[in-house]
Each structure stands twice: as structure tokens, then as C-alpha cells.
CSV table of C-alpha atoms in Angstrom, one decimal:
chain,number,residue,atom,x,y,z
A,542,UNK,CA,-56.9,151.7,162.0
A,543,UNK,CA,-54.7,150.8,159.1
A,544,UNK,CA,-52.9,153.8,157.7
A,545,UNK,CA,-53.0,155.8,160.9
A,546,UNK,CA,-49.6,156.8,162.2
A,547,UNK,CA,-48.7,157.1,165.9
A,548,UNK,CA,-45.6,159.0,166.8
A,549,UNK,CA,-43.3,157.0,169.1
A,550,UNK,CA,-40.3,159.3,169.5
A,551,UNK,CA,-38.9,162.6,168.1
A,552,UNK,CA,-35.3,163.8,168.5
A,553,UNK,CA,-33.6,166.9,166.9
A,554,UNK,CA,-30.4,166.1,165.1
A,555,UNK,CA,-28.4,168.2,162.6
A,556,UNK,CA,-31.2,170.7,162.4
A,557,UNK,CA,-33.8,168.2,161.5
A,558,UNK,CA,-36.1,165.7,163.3
A,559,UNK,CA,-35.5,162.0,163.7
A,560,UNK,CA,-38.9,160.5,164.3
A,561,UNK,CA,-40.2,156.9,164.8
A,562,UNK,CA,-43.8,155.9,164.0
A,563,UNK,CA,-45.9,152.8,164.4
A,564,UNK,CA,-49.0,151.7,162.5
A,565,UNK,CA,-51.2,148.7,161.8
A,566,UNK,CA,-50.1,147.1,158.6
A,567,UNK,CA,-52.4,145.6,156.0
A,568,UNK,CA,-49.7,143.6,154.4
A,569,UNK,CA,-48.1,142.1,157.5
A,570,UNK,CA,-51.2,142.0,159.7
A,571,UNK,CA,-49.4,143.4,162.7
A,572,UNK,CA,-48.0,146.6,164.2
A,573,UNK,CA,-45.0,147.9,162.3
A,574,UNK,CA,-42.5,150.6,163.2
A,575,UNK,CA,-40.4,152.8,160.9
A,576,UNK,CA,-38.1,155.7,161.3
A,577,UNK,CA,-38.4,159.0,159.3
A,578,UNK,CA,-35.7,161.7,159.3
A,579,UNK,CA,-37.1,165.1,158.3
A,580,UNK,CA,-34.2,167.4,157.3
A,581,UNK,CA,-34.4,171.2,158.0
A,582,UNK,CA,-35.6,171.8,154.4
A,583,UNK,CA,-38.8,169.9,155.2
A,584,UNK,CA,-40.0,172.9,157.3
A,585,UNK,CA,-40.2,175.2,154.3
A,586,UNK,CA,-43.7,176.0,153.1
A,587,UNK,CA,-44.7,173.8,150.2
A,588,UNK,CA,-41.6,171.6,150.5
A,589,UNK,CA,-41.5,168.5,148.3
A,590,UNK,CA,-38.3,166.7,149.0
A,591,UNK,CA,-36.6,163.6,147.6
A,592,UNK,CA,-37.0,160.4,149.7
A,593,UNK,CA,-34.5,157.7,150.4
A,594,UNK,CA,-35.5,154.3,151.8
A,595,UNK,CA,-33.0,152.4,153.9
A,596,UNK,CA,-33.5,148.6,154.4
A,597,UNK,CA,-31.7,147.0,157.3
A,598,UNK,CA,-30.1,143.6,157.7
A,599,UNK,CA,-30.6,140.4,159.6
A,600,UNK,CA,-31.6,140.8,163.3
A,601,UNK,CA,-31.9,144.6,163.0
A,602,UNK,CA,-34.7,147.0,163.6
A,603,UNK,CA,-35.0,150.6,162.3
A,604,UNK,CA,-32.9,151.7,165.3
A,605,UNK,CA,-29.6,150.3,164.0
A,606,UNK,CA,-29.2,152.7,161.1
A,607,UNK,CA,-30.9,155.5,163.0
A,608,UNK,CA,-28.5,155.4,165.9
A,609,UNK,CA,-25.3,154.0,164.5
A,610,UNK,CA,-24.7,155.3,161.0
A,611,UNK,CA,-24.8,159.1,161.3
A,612,UNK,CA,-26.7,159.4,158.1
A,613,UNK,CA,-28.7,162.4,159.4
A,614,UNK,CA,-25.7,164.7,158.8
A,615,UNK,CA,-25.8,163.9,155.1
A,616,UNK,CA,-29.6,163.9,154.8
A,617,UNK,CA,-29.6,167.4,156.2
A,618,UNK,CA,-26.8,168.4,153.8
A,619,UNK,CA,-28.6,167.1,150.7
A,620,UNK,CA,-32.2,167.8,151.8
A,621,UNK,CA,-33.3,164.1,151.7
A,622,UNK,CA,-36.1,162.6,153.8
A,623,UNK,CA,-35.0,159.2,154.9
A,624,UNK,CA,-37.4,156.3,155.7
A,625,UNK,CA,-36.1,153.3,157.7
A,626,UNK,CA,-38.5,150.4,158.1
A,627,UNK,CA,-38.2,147.4,160.4
A,628,UNK,CA,-36.9,144.2,159.0
A,629,UNK,CA,-39.9,141.9,159.6
A,630,UNK,CA,-43.3,141.5,161.2
A,631,UNK,CA,-43.1,141.0,164.9
A,632,UNK,CA,-45.2,139.3,167.5
A,633,UNK,CA,-47.3,137.3,165.0
A,634,UNK,CA,-47.3,134.1,167.2
A,635,UNK,CA,-46.2,131.9,164.4
A,636,UNK,CA,-44.6,128.7,165.7
A,637,UNK,CA,-40.8,128.9,165.1
A,638,UNK,CA,-40.7,132.6,164.3
A,639,UNK,CA,-38.2,133.3,167.1
A,640,UNK,CA,-36.2,130.1,167.0
A,641,UNK,CA,-33.2,131.5,165.1
A,642,UNK,CA,-31.6,134.8,164.2
A,643,UNK,CA,-31.5,134.1,160.5
A,644,UNK,CA,-35.1,133.1,159.9
A,645,UNK,CA,-38.4,134.5,161.1
A,646,UNK,CA,-38.3,137.6,163.3
A,647,UNK,CA,-35.8,140.1,162.1
A,648,UNK,CA,-35.1,138.0,158.9
A,649,UNK,CA,-38.1,138.4,156.6
A,650,UNK,CA,-35.7,138.8,153.6
A,651,UNK,CA,-37.9,141.3,151.7
A,652,UNK,CA,-40.0,138.7,150.0
A,653,UNK,CA,-43.8,137.9,149.9
A,654,UNK,CA,-44.1,134.5,151.5
A,655,UNK,CA,-46.2,131.8,149.7
A,656,UNK,CA,-45.8,129.0,152.2
A,657,UNK,CA,-49.1,128.7,154.2
A,658,UNK,CA,-47.5,129.2,157.6
A,659,UNK,CA,-45.9,132.5,156.7
A,660,UNK,CA,-48.0,134.1,153.9
A,661,UNK,CA,-50.4,135.9,156.1
A,662,UNK,CA,-47.7,138.1,157.8
A,663,UNK,CA,-44.4,137.8,156.0
A,664,UNK,CA,-45.0,140.1,153.0
A,665,UNK,CA,-42.2,142.6,153.4
A,666,UNK,CA,-41.7,143.0,149.7
A,667,UNK,CA,-45.2,144.5,149.2
A,668,UNK,CA,-44.9,146.3,152.5
A,669,UNK,CA,-41.7,148.1,151.4
A,670,UNK,CA,-42.8,148.8,147.8
A,671,UNK,CA,-46.5,149.5,148.2
A,672,UNK,CA,-47.8,150.1,151.7
A,673,UNK,CA,-44.9,152.1,153.2
A,674,UNK,CA,-44.5,154.5,150.3
A,675,UNK,CA,-48.2,155.2,150.3
A,676,UNK,CA,-48.0,156.1,154.0
A,677,UNK,CA,-45.0,158.2,153.5
A,678,UNK,CA,-46.4,160.0,150.5
A,679,UNK,CA,-49.6,160.8,152.4
A,680,UNK,CA,-48.0,162.0,155.7
A,681,UNK,CA,-44.7,163.7,154.8
A,682,UNK,CA,-43.6,166.4,152.3
A,683,UNK,CA,-42.0,164.0,149.8
A,684,UNK,CA,-41.9,164.1,146.0
A,685,UNK,CA,-42.8,160.5,145.2
A,686,UNK,CA,-41.2,160.8,141.7
A,687,UNK,CA,-37.8,161.4,143.3
A,688,UNK,CA,-37.2,158.2,145.4
A,689,UNK,CA,-34.1,156.2,146.0
A,690,UNK,CA,-33.4,153.0,147.9
A,691,UNK,CA,-30.4,151.6,149.8
A,692,UNK,CA,-29.7,149.0,152.5
A,693,UNK,CA,-27.2,146.7,154.2
A,694,UNK,CA,-26.7,143.0,153.9
A,695,UNK,CA,-30.2,141.4,153.8
A,696,UNK,CA,-31.4,145.0,153.3
A,697,UNK,CA,-28.8,145.5,150.5
A,698,UNK,CA,-30.4,142.5,148.8
A,699,UNK,CA,-33.8,144.1,149.4
A,700,UNK,CA,-32.8,147.4,147.9
A,701,UNK,CA,-31.4,145.8,144.8
A,702,UNK,CA,-34.4,143.6,144.1
A,703,UNK,CA,-36.9,146.4,144.9
A,704,UNK,CA,-35.2,148.6,142.3
A,705,UNK,CA,-34.7,145.9,139.7
A,706,UNK,CA,-38.3,144.5,140.0
A,707,UNK,CA,-39.9,147.9,139.8
A,708,UNK,CA,-38.3,149.9,136.9
A,709,UNK,CA,-38.9,153.6,137.5
A,710,UNK,CA,-40.2,153.4,141.1
A,711,UNK,CA,-36.7,154.3,142.4
A,712,UNK,CA,-34.5,156.6,140.5
A,713,UNK,CA,-31.3,155.7,142.4
A,714,UNK,CA,-30.1,152.6,144.2
A,715,UNK,CA,-27.1,151.5,146.3
A,716,UNK,CA,-26.1,148.9,148.8
A,717,UNK,CA,-23.7,148.0,151.6
A,718,UNK,CA,-22.4,144.4,151.7
A,719,UNK,CA,-25.6,143.1,149.9
A,720,UNK,CA,-26.5,139.4,149.8
A,721,UNK,CA,-26.0,139.5,146.0
A,722,UNK,CA,-27.0,136.0,145.0
A,723,UNK,CA,-29.3,134.5,147.6
A,724,UNK,CA,-30.3,131.5,145.5
A,725,UNK,CA,-26.7,130.4,145.9
A,726,UNK,CA,-25.9,131.1,149.6
A,727,UNK,CA,-26.9,129.5,152.9
A,728,UNK,CA,-28.8,132.5,154.3
A,729,UNK,CA,-30.9,132.8,151.1
A,730,UNK,CA,-31.5,129.1,150.7
A,731,UNK,CA,-32.8,128.9,154.3
A,732,UNK,CA,-35.1,131.9,154.0
A,733,UNK,CA,-36.3,131.3,150.4
A,734,UNK,CA,-36.9,127.6,151.2
A,735,UNK,CA,-38.9,128.5,154.3
A,736,UNK,CA,-40.9,131.4,152.9
A,737,UNK,CA,-41.3,130.4,149.2
A,738,UNK,CA,-41.1,126.6,149.3
A,739,UNK,CA,-38.8,124.1,147.6
A,740,UNK,CA,-39.2,125.1,144.0
A,741,UNK,CA,-36.0,127.0,143.4
A,742,UNK,CA,-37.3,128.5,140.2
A,743,UNK,CA,-39.7,130.7,142.2
A,744,UNK,CA,-36.7,132.0,144.2
A,745,UNK,CA,-35.2,133.7,141.2
A,746,UNK,CA,-37.8,136.5,141.3
A,747,UNK,CA,-36.0,137.7,144.5
A,748,UNK,CA,-32.4,137.3,143.4
A,749,UNK,CA,-30.5,140.4,142.2
A,750,UNK,CA,-28.2,138.3,140.0
A,751,UNK,CA,-31.2,136.8,138.2
A,752,UNK,CA,-33.2,140.1,138.0
A,753,UNK,CA,-30.3,142.2,136.7
A,754,UNK,CA,-29.9,140.0,133.7
A,755,UNK,CA,-33.4,140.8,132.5
A,756,UNK,CA,-33.6,144.4,133.6
A,757,UNK,CA,-35.2,146.6,130.9
A,758,UNK,CA,-36.0,149.9,132.6
A,759,UNK,CA,-34.8,153.4,133.0
A,760,UNK,CA,-31.0,153.8,133.4
A,761,UNK,CA,-29.7,152.9,136.8
A,762,UNK,CA,-26.2,153.2,138.1
A,763,UNK,CA,-25.8,150.9,141.1
A,764,UNK,CA,-23.3,151.7,143.8
A,765,UNK,CA,-22.1,148.9,146.1
A,766,UNK,CA,-19.6,149.1,148.9
A,767,UNK,CA,-18.2,145.9,150.3
A,768,UNK,CA,-15.6,145.4,153.0
A,769,UNK,CA,-12.7,143.1,152.1
A,770,UNK,CA,-12.4,141.9,155.7
A,771,UNK,CA,-16.1,140.9,155.9
A,772,UNK,CA,-16.4,137.5,157.4
A,773,UNK,CA,-19.4,136.7,155.2
A,774,UNK,CA,-17.8,137.8,152.0
A,775,UNK,CA,-17.3,134.5,150.2
A,776,UNK,CA,-19.9,132.3,151.8
A,777,UNK,CA,-23.0,134.6,151.9
A,778,UNK,CA,-22.5,137.8,149.9
A,779,UNK,CA,-20.9,136.8,146.6
A,780,UNK,CA,-20.3,140.2,145.1
A,781,UNK,CA,-18.3,138.8,142.1
A,782,UNK,CA,-21.5,137.1,141.0
A,783,UNK,CA,-23.3,140.4,140.8
A,784,UNK,CA,-20.4,142.1,139.0
A,785,UNK,CA,-20.5,139.4,136.3
A,786,UNK,CA,-24.3,139.5,136.0
A,787,UNK,CA,-24.3,143.3,135.7
A,788,UNK,CA,-21.5,143.2,133.1
A,789,UNK,CA,-23.3,140.6,131.0
A,790,UNK,CA,-26.5,142.7,131.1
A,791,UNK,CA,-24.8,146.0,130.4
A,792,UNK,CA,-26.2,147.5,133.7
A,793,UNK,CA,-23.7,150.1,135.2
A,794,UNK,CA,-22.4,148.8,138.5
A,795,UNK,CA,-19.8,150.5,140.7
A,796,UNK,CA,-18.4,147.8,143.1
A,797,UNK,CA,-16.0,149.3,145.6
A,798,UNK,CA,-14.0,146.8,147.7
A,799,UNK,CA,-12.8,148.5,150.8
A,800,UNK,CA,-9.6,147.2,152.4
A,801,UNK,CA,-9.8,146.3,156.0
A,802,UNK,CA,-13.5,146.9,156.6
A,803,UNK,CA,-15.9,144.3,158.0
A,804,UNK,CA,-19.7,143.8,158.0
A,805,UNK,CA,-20.5,146.2,160.8
A,806,UNK,CA,-21.9,149.7,161.2
A,807,UNK,CA,-18.4,151.0,161.6
A,808,UNK,CA,-18.0,150.2,157.9
A,809,UNK,CA,-21.4,151.7,157.0
A,810,UNK,CA,-20.7,154.9,158.9
A,811,UNK,CA,-17.4,155.3,157.0
A,812,UNK,CA,-19.0,155.4,153.6
A,813,UNK,CA,-22.6,156.4,154.0
A,814,UNK,CA,-21.8,160.0,153.1
A,815,UNK,CA,-20.7,158.7,149.6
A,816,UNK,CA,-24.0,156.9,149.2
A,817,UNK,CA,-26.0,159.9,150.1
A,818,UNK,CA,-24.1,161.9,147.6
A,819,UNK,CA,-24.7,159.2,145.0
A,820,UNK,CA,-28.5,159.4,145.6
A,821,UNK,CA,-28.6,163.2,145.9
A,822,UNK,CA,-26.8,163.6,142.6
A,823,UNK,CA,-29.6,161.8,140.9
A,824,UNK,CA,-32.6,162.7,143.0
A,825,UNK,CA,-31.9,166.4,143.1
A,826,UNK,CA,-31.8,166.5,139.3
A,827,UNK,CA,-34.9,164.4,138.5
A,828,UNK,CA,-37.4,166.3,136.4
A,829,UNK,CA,-41.0,165.8,137.7
A,830,UNK,CA,-44.3,166.6,136.1
């Protein structure tokens, strides 16, 4: 039944519990999995904790960040519940969904597909911004008015667009090595063309550089970390385009270029503590009704 969670695993770490759940999704019409870290503070009676969503990159599942980043140490320190969804629908039996690593399975790009072949299942934007938060708010001790979002690469793109398209839904946002301008890079062109069709105007609704120019919501300070030795830096990620778009729109953006770091989880693990501090600074001060 949609909305019913089944616990897949549970491990104690840094005084809290790292869990994985599965459920039948309305938006993707398949079984989805996601990780939830419950810090020690979640055990307190009447706890209502801030929640941070982490969106992963191409080829990943929820397990990459769960097992490689070490985020649980910082979630426990700051009292944050952390939710880590998968990156795409799986096992939908769509012709071609497993033909490549950068399109289809593991590469849903956090859009709602409009092309006939994909639109039944590939609705990760609505899954992340609507269905998943509803499940989390119902089943875990979160304060839905204190939510942040972050992610890596394709997931960094996802975090940025989810925050920019939904003013007020997330009070804090950050990204690692995000695909900043997908309308202008091969990864984005392939996925947008496949999921959204050939009209490039429709792509702009999922491009952070386009969205930030028109952002008119509550104040956001965006933190981005980018490795200077990232092999995808110039061809796919294009952080300079985001810096210029944010500057022209007057949206605060902290873009940190990190010398010698690449695109891997070694990079993420090195700076994820800073990102959790960035989110906690905002989420632990938000006044709620």
C-alpha cells in the first residue's frame, strides 16, 4: 500500500540510528528506498527536529552518502534528521532504462518527465518535494517548517532547483559539485532532451542558473563547494555560470573552490561538516508557529 514504510535495515552510529526504508511510490509507480538518520536527540519525548534532505548523483543510490560521507557524526552533533532518497525509479521495465550510466536508472535528474515513455515513472522532482516529505513528516519526529536540502553533482543540481522552485519550503540549501547549468552541458542536454523533449525552453524550469535569476522568495544563502581538480569541472559543472547568475540576481552565494579535490566522496567527506554547520545555523534558529 502506498505510504506504508517497510524497514530494510537499522544500524547504530554516533549514538543515533541509520535506517533504510522502502515503500510503494505514487509518483514513480515503483518500489522506492530511502535512508533516514535519526540522531540521539530524536529519542527525546516530544522531539521535533530539523530535517535535511541529501540528493545523490549519477549512478548512486542512498547508500553512497550513507556509507561513505560520515555525515552521521555531524547530524548527531547538530541534532538533524537526515533523509537520503534514491536517485531514480528502478525496475520499471522501460526499454533503454539500463542502457547507459548517465540516463535512465540512477540518472533521473530530479525532473518530472513529460515524454510519453518516461512520464509514468520518472517524476523524481515531485517525489522529492511532495511525496517523500509527506512520508517523513508522518513517520518521523521532524519539524516540517525547519527543512534544508543539499546534494552532490546531479543531486547538487536537484538541491538547488528544489529550493529555488519552492520558496519557503527549504530554509537552507547547499551543494557539492553541482551541475549548475544543465541546459548548457552534455549531461543535462542528454537527460533534459530524453525526459522533457526537444523544446529547450521547457528545460529552463529545471536549471538553477535560469531559476536563480527570477528567485523572489525568503532570503537564502547558498553554500557550494567545488573541487578544483574535478575532471567534470569545465565540461559539465560550470560553477562560474552560477556565480554570475547569482550575482546578477542579488542572491547570496558562497562558492568555495577547493584546491586539489576531485568529484569523489573523499571530497564530500572532507567538507560535509561545514555543510551541516551551514544548515544547522539556519535550521536551529528558525522560528515556527
